[in-house]
Amino acid sequence: MKICKTKDYNDMSRKAANLISAQIIMKPNCVLGLATGSSPIGAYKQLIEWYNKGDLDFSEVTSVNLDEYRGLTHDNDQSYYYFMQENLFKHVNIDASRTFVPDGTIEDAQEACSAYNEIIRSVGGIDLQLLGLGRNGHIGFNEPADTFEKETHCVNLTQSTIDANARFFASREEVPTQAYTMGIKNIMSAKKILVVASGEDKADAVQKSFFGPITPHVPGSVLQLHPDVVLVADEAALSKCSL
Ligand code: F6R
């Protein structure tokens, strides 16, 4: 595991974007595993800037997103589908037919999850998986639990996640309570993993995930078993780690 300590969120975002862009340059037809949330937005902005300068080409890139709220339609501005259009896809030359997000509109959870596992298999596996870290140590929407779930599954979001995500919704009642998410095996099968974390409210999760015991009660802790993980985190997020 490599840890890259950055000054602040902007510094974290630029360094993460550098690693993502290196992946695209080295393998133009790579498969990127992408995340939503606040953590990767700055990196996406930086990638868009480099694309606009002519330094990056997404035309052969395939992307698979980690997760989606169950029940939200594509045009719902809180859906992760919508987030990805707004924060990355519509600004670069990625081929829309090669961007995948779990389909939250499929009501039958088993059908939705099997379909997504099949997509991940059909794209040939993930070259670089970008991850944020939940305050409770979740990755994707793999919430603390007694066991690790392997593949895409439907989860009941924990109160801590609902509270954390309420900031994006008009009221707490509007936050969906379930989501479809890639499982731990899907994530761990990626060739490389890049985790971004910023801010003091992530300090516990970072410490427990990267330095604590490996347990499904801190899903991010499983990353310690991956052979090629880079954590790019700012000083505040690393403040509880003795480096
Ligand atoms: C998002 C995702 C989540 C977030 C995590 C951190 O697709 O899978 O695991 O990465 O909740 O969210 P932020 O970055 O908003 O703090």
Tab-separated table of C-alpha atoms and ligand atoms in Angstrom:
chain	number	residue	atom	x	y	z
A	1	MET	CA	0.000	0.000	0.000
A	2	LYS	CA	1.257	3.458	-0.863
A	3	ILE	CA	0.134	6.563	0.971
A	4	CYS	CA	0.393	9.958	-0.597
A	5	LYS	CA	-0.136	12.789	1.891
A	6	THR	CA	-1.427	16.007	0.400
A	7	LYS	CA	-1.847	19.515	1.779
A	8	ASP	CA	-5.554	19.823	1.208
A	9	TYR	CA	-8.501	18.779	-0.972
A	10	ASN	CA	-7.209	20.553	-4.095
A	11	ASP	CA	-3.789	19.010	-3.796
A	12	MET	CA	-5.426	15.583	-3.249
A	13	SER	CA	-7.595	16.074	-6.328
A	14	ARG	CA	-4.689	17.038	-8.595
A	15	LYS	CA	-2.591	14.082	-7.471
A	16	ALA	CA	-5.481	11.642	-7.888
A	17	ALA	CA	-6.215	13.085	-11.340
A	18	ASN	CA	-2.563	12.588	-12.248
A	19	LEU	CA	-2.813	8.895	-11.385
A	20	ILE	CA	-6.062	8.479	-13.339
A	21	SER	CA	-4.654	10.301	-16.332
A	22	ALA	CA	-1.486	8.172	-16.228
A	23	GLN	CA	-3.745	5.117	-16.441
A	24	ILE	CA	-5.560	6.520	-19.487
A	25	ILE	CA	-2.299	7.487	-21.191
A	26	MET	CA	-0.696	4.102	-20.546
A	27	LYS	CA	-3.789	2.167	-21.642
A	28	PRO	CA	-6.187	4.308	-23.710
A	29	ASN	CA	-8.803	1.518	-23.800
A	30	CYS	CA	-8.714	0.980	-20.039
A	31	VAL	CA	-11.668	0.212	-17.790
A	32	LEU	CA	-12.062	2.767	-15.010
A	33	GLY	CA	-14.128	1.968	-11.925
A	34	LEU	CA	-15.613	5.292	-10.861
A	35	ALA	CA	-17.109	6.718	-7.692
A	36	THR	CA	-19.502	9.545	-6.883
A	37	GLY	CA	-19.694	11.733	-3.764
A	38	SER	CA	-17.705	14.814	-2.780
A	39	SER	CA	-14.276	13.185	-2.682
A	40	PRO	CA	-13.693	12.621	-6.427
A	41	ILE	CA	-15.336	15.809	-7.749
A	42	GLY	CA	-12.091	17.813	-7.692
A	43	ALA	CA	-10.235	15.047	-9.528
A	44	TYR	CA	-12.977	14.918	-12.177
A	45	LYS	CA	-12.722	18.718	-12.604
A	46	GLN	CA	-8.982	18.417	-13.113
A	47	LEU	CA	-9.404	15.624	-15.671
A	48	ILE	CA	-11.916	17.782	-17.574
A	49	GLU	CA	-9.412	20.651	-17.582
A	50	TRP	CA	-6.667	18.444	-18.990
A	51	TYR	CA	-9.113	17.040	-21.564
A	52	ASN	CA	-9.977	20.594	-22.658
A	53	LYS	CA	-6.289	21.371	-23.046
A	54	GLY	CA	-5.961	18.378	-25.356
A	55	ASP	CA	-3.867	16.362	-22.934
A	56	LEU	CA	-6.354	13.544	-22.364
A	57	ASP	CA	-8.511	11.414	-24.631
A	58	PHE	CA	-11.403	9.372	-23.223
A	59	SER	CA	-12.615	8.041	-26.582
A	60	GLU	CA	-11.578	4.449	-25.899
A	61	VAL	CA	-12.204	4.432	-22.137
A	62	THR	CA	-14.898	2.239	-20.566
A	63	SER	CA	-16.260	3.094	-17.116
A	64	VAL	CA	-18.196	1.145	-14.524
A	65	ASN	CA	-19.537	2.977	-11.498
A	66	LEU	CA	-19.613	1.527	-8.034
A	67	ASP	CA	-23.182	2.098	-7.035
A	68	GLU	CA	-26.598	3.664	-7.490
A	69	TYR	CA	-29.575	4.407	-5.267
A	70	ARG	CA	-32.395	1.931	-5.758
A	71	GLY	CA	-35.474	3.589	-7.202
A	72	LEU	CA	-33.939	6.803	-8.550
A	73	THR	CA	-34.451	7.476	-12.252
A	74	HIS	CA	-31.681	8.781	-14.517
A	75	ASP	CA	-33.158	12.269	-14.614
A	76	ASN	CA	-33.299	12.530	-10.815
A	77	ASP	CA	-30.567	15.006	-9.957
A	78	GLN	CA	-29.563	12.908	-6.932
A	79	SER	CA	-29.051	9.728	-8.920
A	80	TYR	CA	-25.476	8.670	-9.432
A	81	TYR	CA	-26.218	8.345	-13.145
A	82	TYR	CA	-27.023	12.059	-13.188
A	83	PHE	CA	-24.000	12.883	-11.028
A	84	MET	CA	-21.644	11.203	-13.483
A	85	GLN	CA	-23.150	13.049	-16.475
A	86	GLU	CA	-22.839	16.391	-14.692
A	87	ASN	CA	-19.424	15.919	-13.118
A	88	LEU	CA	-17.559	14.098	-15.865
A	89	PHE	CA	-19.200	12.358	-18.804
A	90	LYS	CA	-20.862	15.290	-20.557
A	91	HIS	CA	-17.629	17.300	-20.435
A	92	VAL	CA	-15.299	14.754	-22.090
A	93	ASN	CA	-15.303	12.556	-25.207
A	94	ILE	CA	-16.171	9.300	-23.444
A	95	ASP	CA	-18.468	7.064	-25.496
A	96	ALA	CA	-21.820	7.035	-23.647
A	97	SER	CA	-22.433	3.437	-24.682
A	98	ARG	CA	-19.338	2.427	-22.718
A	99	THR	CA	-20.282	4.134	-19.442
A	100	PHE	CA	-22.079	1.915	-16.949
A	101	VAL	CA	-23.851	2.706	-13.687
A	102	PRO	CA	-26.033	0.130	-11.878
A	103	ASP	CA	-29.614	0.645	-13.026
A	104	GLY	CA	-31.554	1.911	-10.014
A	105	THR	CA	-34.790	1.777	-11.968
A	106	ILE	CA	-34.798	-2.033	-12.133
A	107	GLU	CA	-37.117	-2.948	-9.279
A	108	ASP	CA	-36.146	-6.581	-9.069
A	109	ALA	CA	-32.928	-6.414	-7.049
A	110	GLN	CA	-31.659	-9.786	-8.171
A	111	GLU	CA	-32.163	-8.906	-11.810
A	112	ALA	CA	-30.454	-5.520	-11.379
A	113	CYS	CA	-27.453	-7.024	-9.590
A	114	SER	CA	-26.954	-9.993	-11.942
A	115	ALA	CA	-27.147	-7.644	-14.914
A	116	TYR	CA	-24.447	-5.446	-13.414
A	117	ASN	CA	-22.159	-8.368	-12.542
A	118	GLU	CA	-22.500	-9.467	-16.156
A	119	ILE	CA	-21.505	-5.977	-17.352
A	120	ILE	CA	-18.405	-5.983	-15.145
A	121	ARG	CA	-17.438	-9.403	-16.518
A	122	SER	CA	-18.149	-8.400	-20.109
A	123	VAL	CA	-15.882	-5.340	-19.992
A	124	GLY	CA	-13.035	-7.637	-18.969
A	125	GLY	CA	-12.399	-6.422	-15.425
A	126	ILE	CA	-11.395	-3.073	-13.972
A	127	ASP	CA	-7.924	-1.601	-14.532
A	128	LEU	CA	-8.176	1.230	-12.004
A	129	GLN	CA	-10.861	1.518	-9.335
A	130	LEU	CA	-11.364	4.936	-7.768
A	131	LEU	CA	-12.867	4.858	-4.265
A	132	GLY	CA	-14.034	7.326	-1.659
A	133	LEU	CA	-14.321	6.204	1.939
A	134	GLY	CA	-17.482	6.519	4.012
A	135	ARG	CA	-17.232	7.973	7.518
A	136	ASN	CA	-18.084	4.484	8.773
A	137	GLY	CA	-15.424	2.917	6.553
A	138	HIS	CA	-17.780	1.843	3.771
A	139	ILE	CA	-16.499	1.420	0.212
A	140	GLY	CA	-19.055	1.636	-2.560
A	141	PHE	CA	-22.137	1.067	-0.460
A	142	ASN	CA	-20.663	-1.954	1.294
A	143	GLU	CA	-21.732	-0.991	4.783
A	144	PRO	CA	-20.241	-2.403	8.012
A	145	ALA	CA	-21.606	-5.933	8.427
A	146	ASP	CA	-20.727	-9.368	9.757
A	147	THR	CA	-19.555	-10.642	6.372
A	148	PHE	CA	-18.127	-9.233	3.158
A	149	GLU	CA	-20.592	-9.373	0.253
A	150	LYS	CA	-18.832	-10.573	-2.870
A	151	GLU	CA	-20.666	-9.234	-5.889
A	152	THR	CA	-23.202	-6.573	-6.780
A	153	HIS	CA	-26.012	-6.627	-4.247
A	154	CYS	CA	-28.806	-4.542	-2.813
A	155	VAL	CA	-28.027	-2.894	0.532
A	156	ASN	CA	-29.986	-1.183	3.229
A	157	LEU	CA	-28.080	2.022	3.891
A	158	THR	CA	-27.058	2.603	7.486
A	159	GLN	CA	-28.303	5.593	9.439
A	160	SER	CA	-24.790	7.085	9.359
A	161	THR	CA	-24.733	6.934	5.549
A	162	ILE	CA	-28.259	8.324	5.257
A	163	ASP	CA	-27.258	11.180	7.599
A	164	ALA	CA	-24.053	11.852	5.641
A	165	ASN	CA	-25.899	11.908	2.307
A	166	ALA	CA	-28.842	13.975	3.554
A	167	ARG	CA	-26.869	17.121	2.681
A	168	PHE	CA	-27.604	16.490	-0.993
A	169	PHE	CA	-31.385	16.089	-0.573
A	170	ALA	CA	-34.114	18.598	0.296
A	171	SER	CA	-34.872	16.614	3.451
A	172	ARG	CA	-33.630	13.501	5.258
A	173	GLU	CA	-36.884	11.721	4.375
A	174	GLU	CA	-36.013	11.958	0.684
A	175	VAL	CA	-32.728	10.069	1.013
A	176	PRO	CA	-33.257	6.596	-0.471
A	177	THR	CA	-32.785	3.811	2.039
A	178	GLN	CA	-31.452	1.206	-0.380
A	179	ALA	CA	-28.805	1.058	-3.065
A	180	TYR	CA	-27.257	-1.342	-5.541
A	181	THR	CA	-23.515	-1.623	-5.077
A	182	MET	CA	-20.589	-3.573	-6.412
A	183	GLY	CA	-19.423	-6.126	-3.855
A	184	ILE	CA	-16.035	-6.485	-2.226
A	185	LYS	CA	-14.909	-9.131	-4.718
A	186	ASN	CA	-15.817	-6.866	-7.653
A	187	ILE	CA	-13.772	-4.057	-6.096
A	188	MET	CA	-10.843	-6.223	-5.012
A	189	SER	CA	-10.597	-7.739	-8.505
A	190	ALA	CA	-9.518	-4.372	-9.912
A	191	LYS	CA	-5.861	-4.360	-10.951
A	192	LYS	CA	-5.193	-1.089	-9.140
A	193	ILE	CA	-7.162	0.807	-6.511
A	194	LEU	CA	-6.962	4.530	-5.841
A	195	VAL	CA	-8.618	5.790	-2.641
A	196	VAL	CA	-9.188	9.503	-2.092
A	197	ALA	CA	-10.003	10.940	1.333
A	198	SER	CA	-10.146	14.490	2.584
A	199	GLY	CA	-11.079	16.176	5.830
A	200	GLU	CA	-11.094	15.469	9.516
A	201	ASP	CA	-14.400	13.599	9.404
A	202	LYS	CA	-12.620	10.857	7.425
A	203	ALA	CA	-9.691	10.537	9.859
A	204	ASP	CA	-11.205	7.647	11.847
A	205	ALA	CA	-12.240	5.720	8.754
A	206	VAL	CA	-8.788	6.193	7.197
A	207	GLN	CA	-6.993	5.066	10.353
A	208	LYS	CA	-9.239	2.006	10.830
A	209	SER	CA	-9.236	1.025	7.157
A	210	PHE	CA	-5.509	1.248	6.566
A	211	PHE	CA	-4.043	0.487	9.985
A	212	GLY	CA	-6.725	-1.392	11.925
A	213	PRO	CA	-7.712	-5.061	11.904
A	214	ILE	CA	-9.194	-6.407	8.669
A	215	THR	CA	-12.887	-6.853	9.355
A	216	PRO	CA	-16.208	-6.534	7.502
A	217	HIS	CA	-17.192	-4.116	10.285
A	218	VAL	CA	-14.802	-1.677	8.582
A	219	PRO	CA	-15.268	-2.625	4.915
A	220	GLY	CA	-12.365	-0.417	3.752
A	221	SER	CA	-9.983	-2.517	5.859
A	222	VAL	CA	-10.129	-5.260	3.205
A	223	LEU	CA	-8.080	-2.954	0.979
A	224	GLN	CA	-5.024	-3.868	3.079
A	225	LEU	CA	-5.137	-7.225	1.266
A	226	HIS	CA	-4.972	-5.701	-2.225
A	227	PRO	CA	-1.522	-5.777	-3.860
A	228	ASP	CA	-1.755	-2.370	-5.560
A	229	VAL	CA	-3.551	0.294	-3.509
A	230	VAL	CA	-2.709	3.980	-3.378
A	231	LEU	CA	-4.316	6.183	-0.747
A	232	VAL	CA	-4.218	9.865	-1.651
A	233	ALA	CA	-5.381	11.740	1.427
A	234	ASP	CA	-4.941	15.187	2.879
A	235	GLU	CA	-3.329	16.023	6.209
A	236	ALA	CA	-6.674	16.236	7.995
A	237	ALA	CA	-7.797	12.792	6.786
A	238	LEU	CA	-4.435	11.343	7.848
A	239	SER	CA	-4.376	13.142	11.198
A	240	LYS	CA	-5.089	9.950	13.193
A	241	CYS	CA	-2.423	7.871	11.451
A	242	SER	CA	1.134	7.858	12.698
A	243	LEU	CA	3.139	7.961	9.473
B	1	F6R	C1	-19.866	6.785	-3.972
B	1	F6R	C2	-19.538	5.750	-3.001
B	1	F6R	C3	-19.329	6.040	-1.557
B	1	F6R	C4	-18.552	7.321	-1.298
B	1	F6R	C5	-18.393	7.553	0.199
B	1	F6R	C6	-17.675	8.857	0.487
B	1	F6R	O1	-20.028	6.242	-5.255
B	1	F6R	O2	-19.462	4.626	-3.379
B	1	F6R	O3	-18.661	4.954	-0.973
B	1	F6R	O4	-17.298	7.234	-1.911
B	1	F6R	O5	-19.644	7.586	0.809
B	1	F6R	O6	-18.499	9.904	0.079
B	1	F6R	P1	-17.970	11.402	0.032
B	1	F6R	O7	-16.887	11.423	-0.992
B	1	F6R	O8	-19.159	12.215	-0.401
B	1	F6R	O9	-17.493	11.737	1.383
